[in-house]
Amino acid sequence: MGTMAASVEEIGAAAPQALELHALQHLGELRSTFESGRTRPLAWRQSQLRGLLRLLAEKEDEAFRALHDDLGKHRAEAYRDEVGVLIKSCNAALREVGKWVAPEKVWAPLVAFPANAQVVPEPLGVVLIFSCWNFPLGLSLEPLIGAIAAGNAVVLKPSELAPATAKFLEDNIGDYMDATAVKVIQGGPAVGEQLMEQRWDKVLFTGCPRVARMVMAAASKHLTPVALELGGKCPCIFDSASVGTGRNLQTSVNRVIFAKWSSCAGQACVAIDYILVEERFAPTLIKMLKSTLKRFMADSDQMARIVNARHFQRLTGLLKDPAVAASVLHGGKLDAKSLCIEPTILLNPPLDSAIMTEEIFGPLLPIITVKKIEDSIAFVRARPKPLAVYAFTNSAPLKRRIVEETSSGSVTFNDAVVQYGIDTLPFGGVGQSGFGQYHGKYSFEMFSHKKAVLKRGFLVEAMLRYPPWDEQKIAMMRHLYRYNYIRFIFTFLGLSRT
Amino acid sequence: MEESRAAAVQELRARFAAGQTRPAEWRAKQLRGVLRMATEMEAEICDALHADVGKPKTEAHVHEISLVKSSCLFALKNLKKWMKPKKVHARLMTFPSTARITKEPLGVVLVISAWNYPLLLSLDPVIGAIAAGNAVVLKPSEVAPATSSLLAELLPRYVDSACIKVVEGGVSETTALLEHKWDKIFYTGNSKVGRIVMAAAVKHLTPVVLELGGKCPVIVDSNVNLHVTAKRIAAGKWGCNNGQACIAPDFIITTESFAPKLLEALKKVLEKFYGKDPLLSADLSRVVTPNHFNRLLDMMDDEMVSDKIVFGGQRDEQKLKIAPTIFLDVPLDSAMMKEEIFGPLLPIITVDKIHESFGLINSMTKPLAAYLFTRDSKLQKQFESTISAGGMLLNDTSVHLTNPHLPFGGVGESGTGSYHGRFTFDAFSHGKAVLHRGFGGEAKARYPPYSSAKLKIMKGVLVGKLGAMIQAILGFPRGK
């Protein structure tokens, strides 16, 4: 397995390079805690969730500061996308966890009478959550909520590329939650590797496919089940014809800007990566984007910055290609000192350029024109399955075709990114965008094992189950298996020929 | 060889992309085809199963053919229901909006089967994969060659062979198959190969279902109907391919005082089932291969356990048969207690008090199934909450796998993912979230430039405050 360490410079100087002995001992403590049964009672789980809510309320300012340090996020964005969503999820989990843990009765066929069949959720044990740097609070705590609600002991490994938030978590989680059951371990790729040498009962990884492969390969040695939340190039199909030119157009443009630049400056797995629009409408769309951007992003502090120098170089590199540079219509200003890139719009960069083959994860928006909007569907199908497909349209046939003919983690019509906050919808990818889903009840299920439990009595004994065998027994069993009780009785009574 | 394999996979991809496997009619037609095959070819199937593992005709019917048929019928009956998108509550936060979860097939999937139930473990997953609208490659186990070639010959006659293919072969063929890109891999077998399959899936980040095994324990309390208990244990152990089943009872734990009674009951039942010379009974499967035969012999004749034998022990190397054999109190560090037996050897471990059995089971890896015989409801509750296993059965063995409403699968070393009934359909589907918004409900508060007034409204919206929601929809705050 290749090393996860890319370059030492990019890792925050404070990040530990290797797990210290005491950290490894922590892991043993978590296992004992889980085996003692401490994390199982509903009351414990609820107390942890309440602790988390208190943390989010009492330490809100520190959280905002950390997110601003790491990514230059404005308080409003930090609240709207991270803190606020977590509060909502925590409250929902508190309300619902009692329901989630309840065994589910299922139907047992007459052939097993008397019998009682149930599906009983149980915690998997000790789980590991790898978070990501772009929503460092949200992507750490949202899965944590589910893992705790499911009754597990948890290790949280925040991303070292968002060191202020990692430190915030390490400093505070132990004060608000049960430190014998929930631990935060900071570190870089080497620490990640060391953690993966252990056996876990589940690992959730949020990040890029390259590291996901290393995590899954390490997990396979222990048969550790994994869930991978990856990304992809989330397309936005803009059906100008049905959106029109009035208020709906402005609304759509607002929402596109929100989904591209207002969410961590495009550094989001669910951000709009590129737009597909009919040739004839492209100028109108571009004009509206420009004017609305002027209104929304007048101050530079309205948009998050690029997380670090390496990603800044990567994004700059995307624009270096002369054909790509020539397609820039708006923006393009880069400030290496402040790690700021202004909202940039490109028109038809070459389809084989890096900007159109790799996930952009930044404030660059390519607009690709098509002859007919329906051609977008083939365009999207020809590419790896993304985490989300977006479409602004009022056309029911187009909507149906998009749902039926494209595959993605999710589809959202006439808005983008907001699906993330709806906890009744499973959140996760498919194909290259990953596997495993969470949010709401799905988070609970992600960290649970649904155990089938069948209870029988001694009373009714089906003689035909046992050897020695004969044709009559076979016939009776055939009827039973088809739940054909009438024929069974006839055969049993000898009234039916076998 | 590689070219034909690559060409086959490519054809499946093309057919799937063309939408051939999506319509409900196509799926139902394939399911009816499998059903017809299982019905019309019963005799041939029984012969193959007998050739491969010496499976008695009754087991072939009851454990394989009947289950395949009922799986088809269940899928046919519920197909439309499973395919229907599910409406879910869309939150007030995105008002007005509607939300749905729609099931879509994953694409082109690979099913790798096992040798002990070579028909069922091939077709059951394939049935679900088809119901879910996928194109499928089935790789039956080469250790059951008669069933493998029967499937390769028959399946194309009964289903759409452009979208459902059987690829035969051994380790090298399977390794080559695993190099290709699959949208899901479903593997049934042992945990050693399970690791290899998962490692191979890394290349294309393919999700996997691993149905593995483990040492399925049976706890027997003293307050039971002894005769029925003994029969059910015997049926689950030796009546299931002579112990070569992932959910067969592997070992028994009971109290020192009860063990002799249980042993006597088991002996009586075994004689009734298989006669005085079990090696002559037609109702016992043979051991599948000389390799496994020698493995079991080594386990039996290991000097750590050979003096603990209390019943049976007969073996016939020519016919690859081993009689039901019971051991009493073998050492916990013997091979018999460390590895999955997968054969007709049954160790009985005794403890002082029945509760001690829980600690013993928890010291081992999580099994696919755990069994408890008792009338004590407190013990039952404790069993349920203390032991983790794929599935549990109280007062019986094995039969839980026939209930299509119960998920069947392991946890920990016994596997990941589950199937049967609707769970198979779900295992081969992606539940895609679809959110429809309208253009109304424009909340200015969510856009920059940010202000504390906007932040206040957003806070209210996110905790579900109706007042804030109204303000948001009405476009507050006014101005920027």
CSV table of N, CA, C and O in Angstrom, one decimal, chain A residues 150-245:
chain,number,residue,atom,x,y,z
A,150,ALA,N,-26.4,5.2,17.7
A,150,ALA,CA,-26.4,3.7,17.5
A,150,ALA,C,-25.8,3.0,18.7
A,150,ALA,O,-25.8,1.7,18.7
A,151,GLY,N,-25.1,3.7,19.6
A,151,GLY,CA,-24.6,3.0,20.8
A,151,GLY,C,-23.2,2.6,20.7
A,151,GLY,O,-22.7,1.6,21.4
A,152,ASN,N,-22.4,3.2,19.8
A,152,ASN,CA,-21.0,2.8,19.6
A,152,ASN,C,-20.1,3.6,20.4
A,152,ASN,O,-20.4,4.7,20.9
A,153,ALA,N,-18.8,3.1,20.6
A,153,ALA,CA,-17.7,4.0,21.1
A,153,ALA,C,-17.0,4.5,19.8
A,153,ALA,O,-17.0,3.8,18.8
A,154,VAL,N,-16.5,5.7,19.8
A,154,VAL,CA,-16.1,6.3,18.6
A,154,VAL,C,-14.7,7.0,18.7
A,154,VAL,O,-14.4,7.6,19.7
A,155,VAL,N,-13.9,6.8,17.6
A,155,VAL,CA,-12.7,7.6,17.4
A,155,VAL,C,-13.0,8.5,16.3
A,155,VAL,O,-13.4,8.1,15.2
A,156,LEU,N,-12.7,9.8,16.5
A,156,LEU,CA,-12.9,10.8,15.5
A,156,LEU,C,-11.5,11.3,15.1
A,156,LEU,O,-10.7,11.7,15.9
A,157,LYS,N,-11.2,11.2,13.8
A,157,LYS,CA,-9.9,11.7,13.3
A,157,LYS,C,-10.2,12.8,12.3
A,157,LYS,O,-10.5,12.7,11.2
A,158,PRO,N,-10.1,14.1,12.9
A,158,PRO,CA,-10.4,15.2,12.0
A,158,PRO,C,-9.3,15.4,11.0
A,158,PRO,O,-8.2,14.9,11.2
A,159,SER,N,-9.5,16.2,10.0
A,159,SER,CA,-8.5,16.4,9.0
A,159,SER,C,-7.4,17.4,9.5
A,159,SER,O,-7.7,18.4,10.1
A,160,GLU,N,-6.2,17.0,9.3
A,160,GLU,CA,-5.1,17.9,9.7
A,160,GLU,C,-5.0,19.2,8.9
A,160,GLU,O,-4.3,20.1,9.2
A,161,LEU,N,-5.7,19.2,7.7
A,161,LEU,CA,-5.7,20.3,6.8
A,161,LEU,C,-6.6,21.4,7.4
A,161,LEU,O,-6.6,22.5,6.8
A,162,ALA,N,-7.4,21.1,8.4
A,162,ALA,CA,-8.2,22.2,9.1
A,162,ALA,C,-7.8,22.1,10.5
A,162,ALA,O,-8.5,21.7,11.4
A,163,PRO,N,-6.6,22.6,10.9
A,163,PRO,CA,-6.0,22.3,12.2
A,163,PRO,C,-6.7,23.1,13.3
A,163,PRO,O,-6.8,22.5,14.4
A,164,ALA,N,-7.2,24.2,13.0
A,164,ALA,CA,-7.9,25.0,14.1
A,164,ALA,C,-9.2,24.2,14.6
A,164,ALA,O,-9.5,24.1,15.8
A,165,THR,N,-9.9,23.7,13.6
A,165,THR,CA,-11.1,22.9,14.0
A,165,THR,C,-10.8,21.6,14.6
A,165,THR,O,-11.4,21.2,15.6
A,166,ALA,N,-9.7,21.0,14.2
A,166,ALA,CA,-9.2,19.7,14.8
A,166,ALA,C,-8.9,20.0,16.2
A,166,ALA,O,-9.3,19.2,17.1
A,167,LYS,N,-8.2,21.1,16.5
A,167,LYS,CA,-7.9,21.4,17.9
A,167,LYS,C,-9.1,21.7,18.7
A,167,LYS,O,-9.2,21.3,19.8
A,168,PHE,N,-10.0,22.5,18.1
A,168,PHE,CA,-11.3,22.8,18.7
A,168,PHE,C,-12.0,21.5,19.2
A,168,PHE,O,-12.5,21.4,20.3
A,169,LEU,N,-12.0,20.5,18.3
A,169,LEU,CA,-12.7,19.3,18.7
A,169,LEU,C,-11.9,18.6,19.8
A,169,LEU,O,-12.5,18.1,20.7
A,170,GLU,N,-10.6,18.5,19.6
A,170,GLU,CA,-9.8,17.8,20.6
A,170,GLU,C,-10.0,18.4,22.0
A,170,GLU,O,-10.0,17.8,23.0
A,171,ASP,N,-10.0,19.8,22.0
A,171,ASP,CA,-10.1,20.5,23.3
A,171,ASP,C,-11.4,20.4,23.9
A,171,ASP,O,-11.5,20.5,25.2
A,172,ASN,N,-12.5,20.2,23.2
A,172,ASN,CA,-13.8,20.4,23.7
A,172,ASN,C,-14.6,19.1,23.8
A,172,ASN,O,-15.5,19.0,24.7
A,173,ILE,N,-14.4,18.1,22.9
A,173,ILE,CA,-15.3,17.0,22.9
A,173,ILE,C,-15.3,16.3,24.3
A,173,ILE,O,-16.3,15.9,24.8
A,174,GLY,N,-14.1,16.1,24.8
A,174,GLY,CA,-13.9,15.4,26.1
A,174,GLY,C,-14.7,16.1,27.2
A,174,GLY,O,-15.1,15.4,28.2
A,175,ASP,N,-14.9,17.4,27.2
A,175,ASP,CA,-15.6,18.1,28.2
A,175,ASP,C,-17.1,18.0,28.1
A,175,ASP,O,-17.8,18.1,29.1
A,176,TYR,N,-17.6,17.7,26.9
A,176,TYR,CA,-19.0,17.7,26.8
A,176,TYR,C,-19.6,16.3,26.5
A,176,TYR,O,-20.8,16.1,26.6
A,177,MET,N,-18.7,15.4,26.3
A,177,MET,CA,-19.2,14.0,26.0
A,177,MET,C,-18.3,13.1,26.9
A,177,MET,O,-17.4,13.4,27.5
A,178,ASP,N,-18.7,11.8,26.9
A,178,ASP,CA,-18.1,10.8,27.7
A,178,ASP,C,-16.7,10.4,27.1
A,178,ASP,O,-16.6,9.7,26.1
A,179,ALA,N,-15.7,10.9,27.8
A,179,ALA,CA,-14.3,10.8,27.3
A,179,ALA,C,-13.9,9.3,27.2
A,179,ALA,O,-12.9,9.0,26.6
A,180,THR,N,-14.5,8.4,27.9
A,180,THR,CA,-14.1,7.0,27.9
A,180,THR,C,-14.7,6.3,26.6
A,180,THR,O,-14.3,5.2,26.3
A,181,ALA,N,-15.6,7.0,26.0
A,181,ALA,CA,-16.3,6.4,24.8
A,181,ALA,C,-16.1,7.2,23.5
A,181,ALA,O,-16.3,6.6,22.5
A,182,VAL,N,-15.7,8.4,23.6
A,182,VAL,CA,-15.5,9.2,22.4
A,182,VAL,C,-14.2,9.9,22.5
A,182,VAL,O,-13.9,10.6,23.4
A,183,LYS,N,-13.3,9.6,21.5
A,183,LYS,CA,-12.0,10.2,21.5
A,183,LYS,C,-11.7,10.9,20.2
A,183,LYS,O,-12.1,10.4,19.1
A,184,VAL,N,-11.0,12.0,20.3
A,184,VAL,CA,-10.5,12.7,19.1
A,184,VAL,C,-9.0,12.5,19.0
A,184,VAL,O,-8.3,12.7,19.9
A,185,ILE,N,-8.6,12.0,17.8
A,185,ILE,CA,-7.2,11.8,17.6
A,185,ILE,C,-6.7,12.6,16.5
A,185,ILE,O,-7.2,12.5,15.3
A,186,GLN,N,-5.8,13.5,16.8
A,186,GLN,CA,-5.3,14.4,15.7
A,186,GLN,C,-4.1,13.8,15.0
A,186,GLN,O,-3.4,13.0,15.6
A,187,GLY,N,-3.9,14.2,13.8
A,187,GLY,CA,-2.7,13.7,13.1
A,187,GLY,C,-2.8,13.8,11.6
A,187,GLY,O,-3.9,14.1,11.0
A,188,GLY,N,-1.7,13.5,11.0
A,188,GLY,CA,-1.6,13.5,9.5
A,188,GLY,C,-1.8,12.2,8.9
A,188,GLY,O,-2.3,11.2,9.6
A,189,PRO,N,-1.4,12.0,7.7
A,189,PRO,CA,-1.5,10.7,7.0
A,189,PRO,C,-0.9,9.5,7.7
A,189,PRO,O,-1.4,8.4,7.7
A,190,ALA,N,0.2,9.8,8.4
A,190,ALA,CA,0.9,8.7,9.1
A,190,ALA,C,0.0,8.1,10.2
A,190,ALA,O,-0.1,6.9,10.4
A,191,VAL,N,-0.6,9.1,10.9
A,191,VAL,CA,-1.5,8.7,12.0
A,191,VAL,C,-2.7,7.9,11.4
A,191,VAL,O,-3.1,6.9,12.0
A,192,GLY,N,-3.2,8.4,10.3
A,192,GLY,CA,-4.3,7.7,9.6
A,192,GLY,C,-4.0,6.3,9.3
A,192,GLY,O,-4.7,5.3,9.5
A,193,GLU,N,-2.7,6.1,8.8
A,193,GLU,CA,-2.3,4.8,8.4
A,193,GLU,C,-2.2,3.9,9.6
A,193,GLU,O,-2.6,2.7,9.6
A,194,GLN,N,-1.7,4.4,10.7
A,194,GLN,CA,-1.5,3.6,12.0
A,194,GLN,C,-2.9,3.2,12.5
A,194,GLN,O,-3.1,2.1,13.0
A,195,LEU,N,-3.8,4.2,12.4
A,195,LEU,CA,-5.2,3.9,12.9
A,195,LEU,C,-5.7,2.7,12.1
A,195,LEU,O,-6.4,1.8,12.6
A,196,MET,N,-5.5,2.7,10.8
A,196,MET,CA,-6.1,1.7,9.9
A,196,MET,C,-5.4,0.3,10.1
A,196,MET,O,-5.9,-0.7,9.6
A,197,GLU,N,-4.3,0.3,10.8
A,197,GLU,CA,-3.7,-1.0,11.1
A,197,GLU,C,-4.5,-1.8,12.1
A,197,GLU,O,-4.4,-3.0,12.2
A,198,GLN,N,-5.3,-1.0,12.9
A,198,GLN,CA,-6.2,-1.7,13.9
A,198,GLN,C,-7.4,-2.2,13.2
A,198,GLN,O,-7.8,-1.8,12.1
A,199,ARG,N,-8.1,-3.1,14.0
A,199,ARG,CA,-9.4,-3.6,13.5
A,199,ARG,C,-10.5,-2.7,14.1
A,199,ARG,O,-10.5,-2.3,15.2
A,200,TRP,N,-11.4,-2.2,13.2
A,200,TRP,CA,-12.5,-1.4,13.7
A,200,TRP,C,-13.8,-2.2,13.3
A,200,TRP,O,-13.8,-3.0,12.4
A,201,ASP,N,-14.9,-1.8,13.9
A,201,ASP,CA,-16.1,-2.4,13.6
A,201,ASP,C,-16.8,-1.7,12.4
A,201,ASP,O,-17.7,-2.3,11.8
A,202,LYS,N,-16.4,-0.5,12.2
A,202,LYS,CA,-16.8,0.2,11.0
A,202,LYS,C,-15.9,1.4,10.8
A,202,LYS,O,-15.5,2.0,11.8
A,203,VAL,N,-15.6,1.8,9.6
A,203,VAL,CA,-14.9,3.0,9.3
A,203,VAL,C,-15.7,3.8,8.3
A,203,VAL,O,-16.1,3.3,7.2
A,204,LEU,N,-15.9,5.1,8.6
A,204,LEU,CA,-16.5,6.0,7.6
A,204,LEU,C,-15.4,7.0,7.2
A,204,LEU,O,-14.8,7.6,8.0
A,205,PHE,N,-15.2,7.1,5.9
A,205,PHE,CA,-14.2,7.9,5.3
A,205,PHE,C,-14.8,9.0,4.4
A,205,PHE,O,-15.5,8.6,3.5
A,206,THR,N,-14.5,10.2,4.7
A,206,THR,CA,-15.0,11.3,3.8
A,206,THR,C,-13.8,11.9,3.2
A,206,THR,O,-12.9,12.4,3.9
A,207,GLY,N,-13.7,11.9,1.9
A,207,GLY,CA,-12.5,12.5,1.3
A,207,GLY,C,-12.4,12.2,-0.2
A,207,GLY,O,-13.4,12.0,-0.9
A,208,CYS,N,-11.1,12.0,-0.7
A,208,CYS,CA,-10.9,11.8,-2.1
A,208,CYS,C,-10.7,10.3,-2.4
A,208,CYS,O,-10.3,9.5,-1.5
A,209,PRO,N,-10.9,9.9,-3.6
A,209,PRO,CA,-10.8,8.5,-4.0
A,209,PRO,C,-9.4,7.9,-3.7
A,209,PRO,O,-9.3,6.7,-3.3
A,210,ARG,N,-8.4,8.7,-3.9
A,210,ARG,CA,-7.0,8.2,-3.8
A,210,ARG,C,-6.8,7.7,-2.3
A,210,ARG,O,-6.3,6.5,-2.1
A,211,VAL,N,-7.2,8.5,-1.4
A,211,VAL,CA,-7.0,8.0,0.0
A,211,VAL,C,-8.0,7.0,0.4
A,211,VAL,O,-7.8,6.1,1.2
A,212,ALA,N,-9.2,7.1,-0.2
A,212,ALA,CA,-10.3,6.1,0.1
A,212,ALA,C,-9.8,4.7,-0.3
A,212,ALA,O,-10.1,3.7,0.5
A,213,ARG,N,-9.0,4.6,-1.4
A,213,ARG,CA,-8.5,3.3,-1.7
A,213,ARG,C,-7.6,2.7,-0.7
A,213,ARG,O,-7.6,1.5,-0.4
A,214,MET,N,-6.7,3.6,-0.1
A,214,MET,CA,-5.8,3.1,0.9
A,214,MET,C,-6.6,2.7,2.2
A,214,MET,O,-6.2,1.7,2.8
A,215,VAL,N,-7.6,3.4,2.5
A,215,VAL,CA,-8.4,3.1,3.7
A,215,VAL,C,-9.1,1.7,3.5
A,215,VAL,O,-9.1,0.9,4.3
A,216,MET,N,-9.7,1.6,2.3
A,216,MET,CA,-10.4,0.3,2.0
A,216,MET,C,-9.5,-0.9,2.0
A,216,MET,O,-9.8,-2.0,2.4
A,217,ALA,N,-8.3,-0.7,1.4
A,217,ALA,CA,-7.3,-1.8,1.3
A,217,ALA,C,-6.9,-2.2,2.7
A,217,ALA,O,-6.8,-3.4,3.0
A,218,ALA,N,-6.6,-1.2,3.6
A,218,ALA,CA,-6.2,-1.5,4.9
A,218,ALA,C,-7.4,-2.2,5.7
A,218,ALA,O,-7.2,-3.2,6.4
A,219,ALA,N,-8.6,-1.7,5.4
A,219,ALA,CA,-9.8,-2.3,6.1
A,219,ALA,C,-10.0,-3.8,5.7
A,219,ALA,O,-10.4,-4.6,6.5
A,220,SER,N,-9.6,-4.1,4.4
A,220,SER,CA,-9.9,-5.5,3.9
A,220,SER,C,-9.1,-6.5,4.7
A,220,SER,O,-9.5,-7.7,4.8
A,221,LYS,N,-7.9,-6.1,5.3
A,221,LYS,CA,-7.1,-7.0,6.1
A,221,LYS,C,-7.9,-7.6,7.3
A,221,LYS,O,-7.7,-8.7,7.8
A,222,HIS,N,-8.7,-6.7,7.9
A,222,HIS,CA,-9.5,-7.1,9.0
A,222,HIS,C,-10.9,-7.3,8.7
A,222,HIS,O,-11.7,-7.6,9.6
A,223,LEU,N,-11.3,-7.3,7.5
A,223,LEU,CA,-12.7,-7.4,7.1
A,223,LEU,C,-13.5,-6.3,7.8
A,223,LEU,O,-14.7,-6.6,8.2
A,224,THR,N,-12.9,-5.2,7.9
A,224,THR,CA,-13.7,-4.0,8.5
A,224,THR,C,-14.6,-3.4,7.5
A,224,THR,O,-14.1,-3.0,6.4
A,225,PRO,N,-15.9,-3.4,7.7
A,225,PRO,CA,-16.8,-2.8,6.7
A,225,PRO,C,-16.5,-1.2,6.7
A,225,PRO,O,-16.3,-0.6,7.7
A,226,VAL,N,-16.6,-0.7,5.5
A,226,VAL,CA,-16.3,0.7,5.3
A,226,VAL,C,-17.5,1.4,4.6
A,226,VAL,O,-18.2,0.8,3.8
A,227,ALA,N,-17.6,2.7,4.8
A,227,ALA,CA,-18.5,3.6,4.0
A,227,ALA,C,-17.6,4.7,3.5
A,227,ALA,O,-16.8,5.2,4.2
A,228,LEU,N,-17.7,5.0,2.2
A,228,LEU,CA,-16.9,6.0,1.6
A,228,LEU,C,-17.7,7.1,1.0
A,228,LEU,O,-18.6,6.9,0.2
A,229,GLU,N,-17.5,8.3,1.5
A,229,GLU,CA,-18.2,9.5,1.0
A,229,GLU,C,-17.2,10.3,0.2
A,229,GLU,O,-16.3,11.0,0.7
A,230,LEU,N,-17.3,10.1,-1.1
A,230,LEU,CA,-16.4,10.8,-2.0
A,230,LEU,C,-17.1,11.9,-2.7
A,230,LEU,O,-18.1,12.4,-2.3
A,231,GLY,N,-16.6,12.3,-3.9
A,231,GLY,CA,-17.2,13.5,-4.5
A,231,GLY,C,-17.5,13.2,-5.9
A,231,GLY,O,-18.3,12.3,-6.3
A,232,GLY,N,-16.9,14.0,-6.8
A,232,GLY,CA,-17.2,13.8,-8.2
A,232,GLY,C,-17.5,15.2,-8.8
A,232,GLY,O,-17.4,16.2,-8.1
A,233,LYS,N,-17.8,15.2,-10.1
A,233,LYS,CA,-18.1,16.4,-10.8
A,233,LYS,C,-19.6,16.6,-10.8
A,233,LYS,O,-20.3,15.9,-11.7
A,234,CYS,N,-20.2,17.3,-9.9
A,234,CYS,CA,-21.6,17.5,-9.9
A,234,CYS,C,-22.1,18.4,-10.9
A,234,CYS,O,-21.8,19.6,-10.9
A,235,PRO,N,-22.8,17.9,-12.0
A,235,PRO,CA,-23.2,18.8,-13.0
A,235,PRO,C,-24.5,19.6,-12.7
A,235,PRO,O,-25.3,19.1,-11.9
A,236,CYS,N,-24.7,20.7,-13.3
A,236,CYS,CA,-25.9,21.4,-13.2
A,236,CYS,C,-26.5,21.7,-14.6
A,236,CYS,O,-25.9,22.4,-15.4
A,237,ILE,N,-27.6,21.0,-14.9
A,237,ILE,CA,-28.3,21.2,-16.2
A,237,ILE,C,-29.2,22.4,-16.1
A,237,ILE,O,-30.1,22.4,-15.3
A,238,PHE,N,-28.9,23.4,-16.9
A,238,PHE,CA,-29.7,24.6,-16.8
A,238,PHE,C,-30.6,24.7,-18.0
A,238,PHE,O,-30.2,25.1,-19.1
A,239,ASP,N,-31.9,24.4,-17.8
A,239,ASP,CA,-32.9,24.4,-18.9
A,239,ASP,C,-33.5,25.8,-19.0
A,239,ASP,O,-34.6,26.0,-18.5
A,240,SER,N,-32.7,26.7,-19.6
A,240,SER,CA,-33.2,28.1,-19.7
A,240,SER,C,-34.6,28.2,-20.3
A,240,SER,O,-35.3,29.1,-19.9
A,241,ALA,N,-34.9,27.4,-21.3
A,241,ALA,CA,-36.2,27.5,-22.0
A,241,ALA,C,-37.3,27.4,-21.0
A,241,ALA,O,-38.2,28.2,-21.0
A,242,SER,N,-37.3,26.4,-20.1
A,242,SER,CA,-38.4,26.2,-19.2
A,242,SER,C,-38.3,27.1,-18.0
A,242,SER,O,-39.3,27.4,-17.3
A,243,VAL,N,-37.1,27.6,-17.7
A,243,VAL,CA,-36.9,28.5,-16.5
A,243,VAL,C,-37.4,29.8,-16.9
A,243,VAL,O,-38.0,30.5,-16.0
A,244,GLY,N,-37.2,30.2,-18.1
A,244,GLY,CA,-37.7,31.5,-18.5
A,244,GLY,C,-36.8,32.7,-18.2
A,244,GLY,O,-35.6,32.4,-17.9
A,245,THR,N,-37.3,33.9,-18.4
A,245,THR,CA,-36.4,35.0,-18.2
A,245,THR,C,-36.8,35.9,-17.0
A,245,THR,O,-36.2,36.9,-16.7
